[in-house]
Amino acid sequence: MSILEYNGAAIIAMSGKNCVAIASDNRLGISYQTVAMDFQKIFQMNDSLMVGLAGLASDVQTLDQLLRFRMNLYELREERQMTPRVFTNLLSTMLYEKRFGPYFCEPVIAGLDEAGKPFLSTMDLIGAQAAAKDFVVAGTCDGNLYGMCETLYKPDM
């Protein structure tokens, strides 16, 4: 079993006409045993940006705290909110810095850029980005989620 499958997760983000949606499960488990049903995996970073973190529960919580810290520093220095593209690059750099002892998380970023257009991105453990215009998924059941998205997605929903 992969360490990414230890706690389990399912995160999906889709774009619509000038909007995005992101969803996840709330289950925290250890393999097949359920520990809690209220574990947060999606975090609102600012008014137009959310991130979903699928992976090891301790790394999910650690990355959330680090991302909030880095976002606060950015907002203090730049005196403006971070855009989804800048946030994606920040997170990618943070993950790449730890490539030899990575955070076991697969992030999904969903937000609206300065023009109000949808922005979706995901990445692997070491920060390799994969942007998409329609939908992105992450977690232990990503194969099933891809099939569902390909069936249900329609442009400009």
PDB file of C-alpha atoms in Angstrom:
ATOM      1  CA  MET A   1       0.000   0.000   0.000  1.00  0.00           C
ATOM      2  CA  SER A   2       1.215   3.484  -0.876  1.00  0.00           C
ATOM      3  CA  ILE A   3       1.531   6.050   1.917  1.00  0.00           C
ATOM      4  CA  LEU A   4      -0.873   8.225  -0.102  1.00  0.00           C
ATOM      5  CA  GLU A   5      -3.559   5.557   0.340  1.00  0.00           C
ATOM      6  CA  TYR A   6      -3.075   5.263   4.105  1.00  0.00           C
ATOM      7  CA  ASN A   7      -5.671   7.886   5.085  1.00  0.00           C
ATOM      8  CA  GLY A   8      -7.576   8.002   1.783  1.00  0.00           C
ATOM      9  CA  ALA A   9      -9.113  11.001   0.023  1.00  0.00           C
ATOM     10  CA  ALA A  10     -11.238  12.054  -2.915  1.00  0.00           C
ATOM     11  CA  ILE A  11     -11.007  15.634  -4.192  1.00  0.00           C
ATOM     12  CA  ILE A  12     -12.566  17.043  -7.347  1.00  0.00           C
ATOM     13  CA  ALA A  13     -12.606  20.552  -8.841  1.00  0.00           C
ATOM     14  CA  MET A  14     -14.576  21.662 -11.894  1.00  0.00           C
ATOM     15  CA  SER A  15     -14.869  24.898 -13.790  1.00  0.00           C
ATOM     16  CA  GLY A  16     -18.022  26.517 -15.049  1.00  0.00           C
ATOM     17  CA  LYS A  17     -18.939  29.776 -16.683  1.00  0.00           C
ATOM     18  CA  ASN A  18     -16.959  32.297 -14.578  1.00  0.00           C
ATOM     19  CA  CYS A  19     -17.036  29.970 -11.560  1.00  0.00           C
ATOM     20  CA  VAL A  20     -15.289  26.999  -9.994  1.00  0.00           C
ATOM     21  CA  ALA A  21     -16.428  24.285  -7.627  1.00  0.00           C
ATOM     22  CA  ILE A  22     -14.323  22.071  -5.381  1.00  0.00           C
ATOM     23  CA  ALA A  23     -15.485  19.136  -3.282  1.00  0.00           C
ATOM     24  CA  SER A  24     -14.035  16.377  -1.154  1.00  0.00           C
ATOM     25  CA  ASP A  25     -14.973  13.630   1.216  1.00  0.00           C
ATOM     26  CA  ASN A  26     -14.689  14.203   4.975  1.00  0.00           C
ATOM     27  CA  ARG A  27     -13.564  10.709   5.962  1.00  0.00           C
ATOM     28  CA  LEU A  28     -10.357  10.176   7.899  1.00  0.00           C
ATOM     29  CA  GLY A  29      -9.407   6.534   7.890  1.00  0.00           C
ATOM     30  CA  ILE A  30      -6.518   4.230   8.533  1.00  0.00           C
ATOM     31  CA  SER A  31      -6.685   1.786   5.640  1.00  0.00           C
ATOM     32  CA  TYR A  32     -10.186   0.264   5.933  1.00  0.00           C
ATOM     33  CA  GLN A  33     -10.910   1.552   9.450  1.00  0.00           C
ATOM     34  CA  THR A  34     -12.791   4.858   9.788  1.00  0.00           C
ATOM     35  CA  VAL A  35     -11.429   7.176  12.476  1.00  0.00           C
ATOM     36  CA  ALA A  36     -13.504  10.338  11.924  1.00  0.00           C
ATOM     37  CA  MET A  37     -16.084  11.710   9.527  1.00  0.00           C
ATOM     38  CA  ASP A  38     -15.299  15.429   9.913  1.00  0.00           C
ATOM     39  CA  PHE A  39     -11.713  15.777   8.674  1.00  0.00           C
ATOM     40  CA  GLN A  40     -11.206  18.953   6.636  1.00  0.00           C
ATOM     41  CA  LYS A  41      -9.388  18.542   3.307  1.00  0.00           C
ATOM     42  CA  ILE A  42     -10.421  21.761   1.532  1.00  0.00           C
ATOM     43  CA  PHE A  43      -9.136  25.089   2.795  1.00  0.00           C
ATOM     44  CA  GLN A  44     -10.143  28.604   1.752  1.00  0.00           C
ATOM     45  CA  MET A  45      -7.009  30.669   1.276  1.00  0.00           C
ATOM     46  CA  ASN A  46      -8.709  33.933   0.270  1.00  0.00           C
ATOM     47  CA  ASP A  47     -11.960  35.137  -1.296  1.00  0.00           C
ATOM     48  CA  SER A  48     -11.156  33.734  -4.733  1.00  0.00           C
ATOM     49  CA  LEU A  49      -8.892  30.776  -3.946  1.00  0.00           C
ATOM     50  CA  MET A  50      -9.330  27.334  -2.386  1.00  0.00           C
ATOM     51  CA  VAL A  51      -6.963  24.403  -2.093  1.00  0.00           C
ATOM     52  CA  GLY A  52      -7.769  20.752  -1.532  1.00  0.00           C
ATOM     53  CA  LEU A  53      -5.103  18.498  -0.043  1.00  0.00           C
ATOM     54  CA  ALA A  54      -5.329  14.733  -0.546  1.00  0.00           C
ATOM     55  CA  GLY A  55      -2.833  12.537   1.237  1.00  0.00           C
ATOM     56  CA  LEU A  56      -1.391  11.759   4.647  1.00  0.00           C
ATOM     57  CA  ALA A  57      -3.457  13.526   7.331  1.00  0.00           C
ATOM     58  CA  SER A  58      -0.498  14.954   9.257  1.00  0.00           C
ATOM     59  CA  ASP A  59       0.990  16.399   6.057  1.00  0.00           C
ATOM     60  CA  VAL A  60      -2.386  17.883   5.074  1.00  0.00           C
ATOM     61  CA  GLN A  61      -2.532  19.813   8.347  1.00  0.00           C
ATOM     62  CA  THR A  62       1.129  20.836   8.156  1.00  0.00           C
ATOM     63  CA  LEU A  63       0.823  22.111   4.578  1.00  0.00           C
ATOM     64  CA  ASP A  64      -2.320  24.078   5.466  1.00  0.00           C
ATOM     65  CA  GLN A  65      -0.473  25.897   8.256  1.00  0.00           C
ATOM     66  CA  LEU A  66       2.605  26.560   6.087  1.00  0.00           C
ATOM     67  CA  LEU A  67       0.496  27.842   3.194  1.00  0.00           C
ATOM     68  CA  ARG A  68      -1.410  30.232   5.461  1.00  0.00           C
ATOM     69  CA  PHE A  69       1.901  31.505   6.871  1.00  0.00           C
ATOM     70  CA  ARG A  70       3.374  32.076   3.390  1.00  0.00           C
ATOM     71  CA  MET A  71       0.171  33.745   2.164  1.00  0.00           C
ATOM     72  CA  ASN A  72       0.160  36.132   5.103  1.00  0.00           C
ATOM     73  CA  LEU A  73       3.793  37.060   4.417  1.00  0.00           C
ATOM     74  CA  TYR A  74       2.973  37.664   0.751  1.00  0.00           C
ATOM     75  CA  GLU A  75       0.002  39.883   1.600  1.00  0.00           C
ATOM     76  CA  LEU A  76       2.080  41.911   4.082  1.00  0.00           C
ATOM     77  CA  ARG A  77       4.911  42.442   1.585  1.00  0.00           C
ATOM     78  CA  GLU A  78       2.889  42.976  -1.597  1.00  0.00           C
ATOM     79  CA  GLU A  79      -0.183  44.630  -0.043  1.00  0.00           C
ATOM     80  CA  ARG A  80      -2.527  42.597  -2.272  1.00  0.00           C
ATOM     81  CA  GLN A  81      -4.119  39.172  -2.349  1.00  0.00           C
ATOM     82  CA  MET A  82      -2.388  36.229  -3.951  1.00  0.00           C
ATOM     83  CA  THR A  83      -3.775  35.092  -7.314  1.00  0.00           C
ATOM     84  CA  PRO A  84      -4.372  31.394  -8.025  1.00  0.00           C
ATOM     85  CA  ARG A  85      -1.446  31.236 -10.479  1.00  0.00           C
ATOM     86  CA  VAL A  86       0.982  32.777  -7.981  1.00  0.00           C
ATOM     87  CA  PHE A  87      -0.348  30.465  -5.262  1.00  0.00           C
ATOM     88  CA  THR A  88       0.193  27.441  -7.526  1.00  0.00           C
ATOM     89  CA  ASN A  89       3.797  28.471  -8.155  1.00  0.00           C
ATOM     90  CA  LEU A  90       4.363  29.056  -4.433  1.00  0.00           C
ATOM     91  CA  LEU A  91       2.991  25.620  -3.539  1.00  0.00           C
ATOM     92  CA  SER A  92       4.945  23.961  -6.335  1.00  0.00           C
ATOM     93  CA  THR A  93       8.162  25.540  -5.054  1.00  0.00           C
ATOM     94  CA  MET A  94       7.395  24.495  -1.470  1.00  0.00           C
ATOM     95  CA  LEU A  95       6.845  20.885  -2.546  1.00  0.00           C
ATOM     96  CA  TYR A  96       9.960  20.829  -4.719  1.00  0.00           C
ATOM     97  CA  GLU A  97      12.088  22.113  -1.825  1.00  0.00           C
ATOM     98  CA  LYS A  98      11.125  18.956   0.084  1.00  0.00           C
ATOM     99  CA  ARG A  99      11.533  16.544  -2.846  1.00  0.00           C
ATOM    100  CA  PHE A 100      13.948  14.233  -0.997  1.00  0.00           C
ATOM    101  CA  GLY A 101      11.624  13.949   2.018  1.00  0.00           C
ATOM    102  CA  PRO A 102       8.310  15.032   0.481  1.00  0.00           C
ATOM    103  CA  TYR A 103       4.999  16.017   1.963  1.00  0.00           C
ATOM    104  CA  PHE A 104       2.714  13.137   1.049  1.00  0.00           C
ATOM    105  CA  CYS A 105      -0.026  15.360  -0.411  1.00  0.00           C
ATOM    106  CA  GLU A 106      -1.533  15.860  -3.833  1.00  0.00           C
ATOM    107  CA  PRO A 107      -2.903  19.421  -3.952  1.00  0.00           C
ATOM    108  CA  VAL A 108      -5.835  20.634  -6.048  1.00  0.00           C
ATOM    109  CA  ILE A 109      -6.074  24.408  -6.554  1.00  0.00           C
ATOM    110  CA  ALA A 110      -9.315  26.067  -7.658  1.00  0.00           C
ATOM    111  CA  GLY A 111      -9.897  29.773  -7.955  1.00  0.00           C
ATOM    112  CA  LEU A 112     -10.778  32.774 -10.041  1.00  0.00           C
ATOM    113  CA  ASP A 113      -8.044  34.907 -11.586  1.00  0.00           C
ATOM    114  CA  GLU A 114      -8.009  38.717 -11.751  1.00  0.00           C
ATOM    115  CA  ALA A 115     -10.372  38.716 -14.741  1.00  0.00           C
ATOM    116  CA  GLY A 116     -12.836  36.392 -12.996  1.00  0.00           C
ATOM    117  CA  LYS A 117     -11.936  33.408 -15.181  1.00  0.00           C
ATOM    118  CA  PRO A 118     -11.686  29.915 -13.656  1.00  0.00           C
ATOM    119  CA  PHE A 119      -8.262  28.548 -12.759  1.00  0.00           C
ATOM    120  CA  LEU A 120      -7.712  24.852 -11.975  1.00  0.00           C
ATOM    121  CA  SER A 121      -4.449  23.114 -11.233  1.00  0.00           C
ATOM    122  CA  THR A 122      -3.105  20.048  -9.509  1.00  0.00           C
ATOM    123  CA  MET A 123       0.351  18.689  -8.829  1.00  0.00           C
ATOM    124  CA  ASP A 124       2.199  15.646  -7.589  1.00  0.00           C
ATOM    125  CA  LEU A 125       4.320  15.158  -4.468  1.00  0.00           C
ATOM    126  CA  ILE A 126       7.289  17.105  -5.790  1.00  0.00           C
ATOM    127  CA  GLY A 127       5.376  20.020  -7.290  1.00  0.00           C
ATOM    128  CA  ALA A 128       5.046  19.088 -10.969  1.00  0.00           C
ATOM    129  CA  GLN A 129       2.074  21.185 -12.085  1.00  0.00           C
ATOM    130  CA  ALA A 130      -0.798  20.056 -14.290  1.00  0.00           C
ATOM    131  CA  ALA A 131      -3.248  22.815 -15.174  1.00  0.00           C
ATOM    132  CA  ALA A 132      -6.626  22.065 -16.748  1.00  0.00           C
ATOM    133  CA  LYS A 133      -9.493  24.063 -18.177  1.00  0.00           C
ATOM    134  CA  ASP A 134     -12.312  21.629 -17.338  1.00  0.00           C
ATOM    135  CA  PHE A 135     -11.663  19.529 -14.205  1.00  0.00           C
ATOM    136  CA  VAL A 136      -8.957  18.112 -11.948  1.00  0.00           C
ATOM    137  CA  VAL A 137      -9.064  15.265  -9.431  1.00  0.00           C
ATOM    138  CA  ALA A 138      -6.811  13.839  -6.735  1.00  0.00           C
ATOM    139  CA  GLY A 139      -6.912  11.081  -4.164  1.00  0.00           C
ATOM    140  CA  THR A 140      -7.147   7.345  -3.872  1.00  0.00           C
ATOM    141  CA  CYS A 141     -10.100   6.966  -6.245  1.00  0.00           C
ATOM    142  CA  ASP A 142      -8.924   9.297  -8.991  1.00  0.00           C
ATOM    143  CA  GLY A 143      -9.646   6.720 -11.706  1.00  0.00           C
ATOM    144  CA  ASN A 144     -13.321   6.625 -10.753  1.00  0.00           C
ATOM    145  CA  LEU A 145     -13.463  10.410 -10.433  1.00  0.00           C
ATOM    146  CA  TYR A 146     -11.976  10.894 -13.907  1.00  0.00           C
ATOM    147  CA  GLY A 147     -14.678   8.650 -15.376  1.00  0.00           C
ATOM    148  CA  MET A 148     -17.429  10.535 -13.587  1.00  0.00           C
ATOM    149  CA  CYS A 149     -16.036  13.918 -14.667  1.00  0.00           C
ATOM    150  CA  GLU A 150     -15.685  12.880 -18.291  1.00  0.00           C
ATOM    151  CA  THR A 151     -19.298  11.700 -18.271  1.00  0.00           C
ATOM    152  CA  LEU A 152     -20.892  14.648 -16.463  1.00  0.00           C
ATOM    153  CA  TYR A 153     -18.771  17.651 -17.484  1.00  0.00           C
ATOM    154  CA  LYS A 154     -20.194  20.133 -19.982  1.00  0.00           C
ATOM    155  CA  PRO A 155     -18.421  23.362 -20.983  1.00  0.00           C
ATOM    156  CA  ASP A 156     -19.803  26.556 -19.419  1.00  0.00           C
ATOM    157  CA  MET A 157     -21.990  24.730 -16.916  1.00  0.00           C
TER     158      MET A 157
END
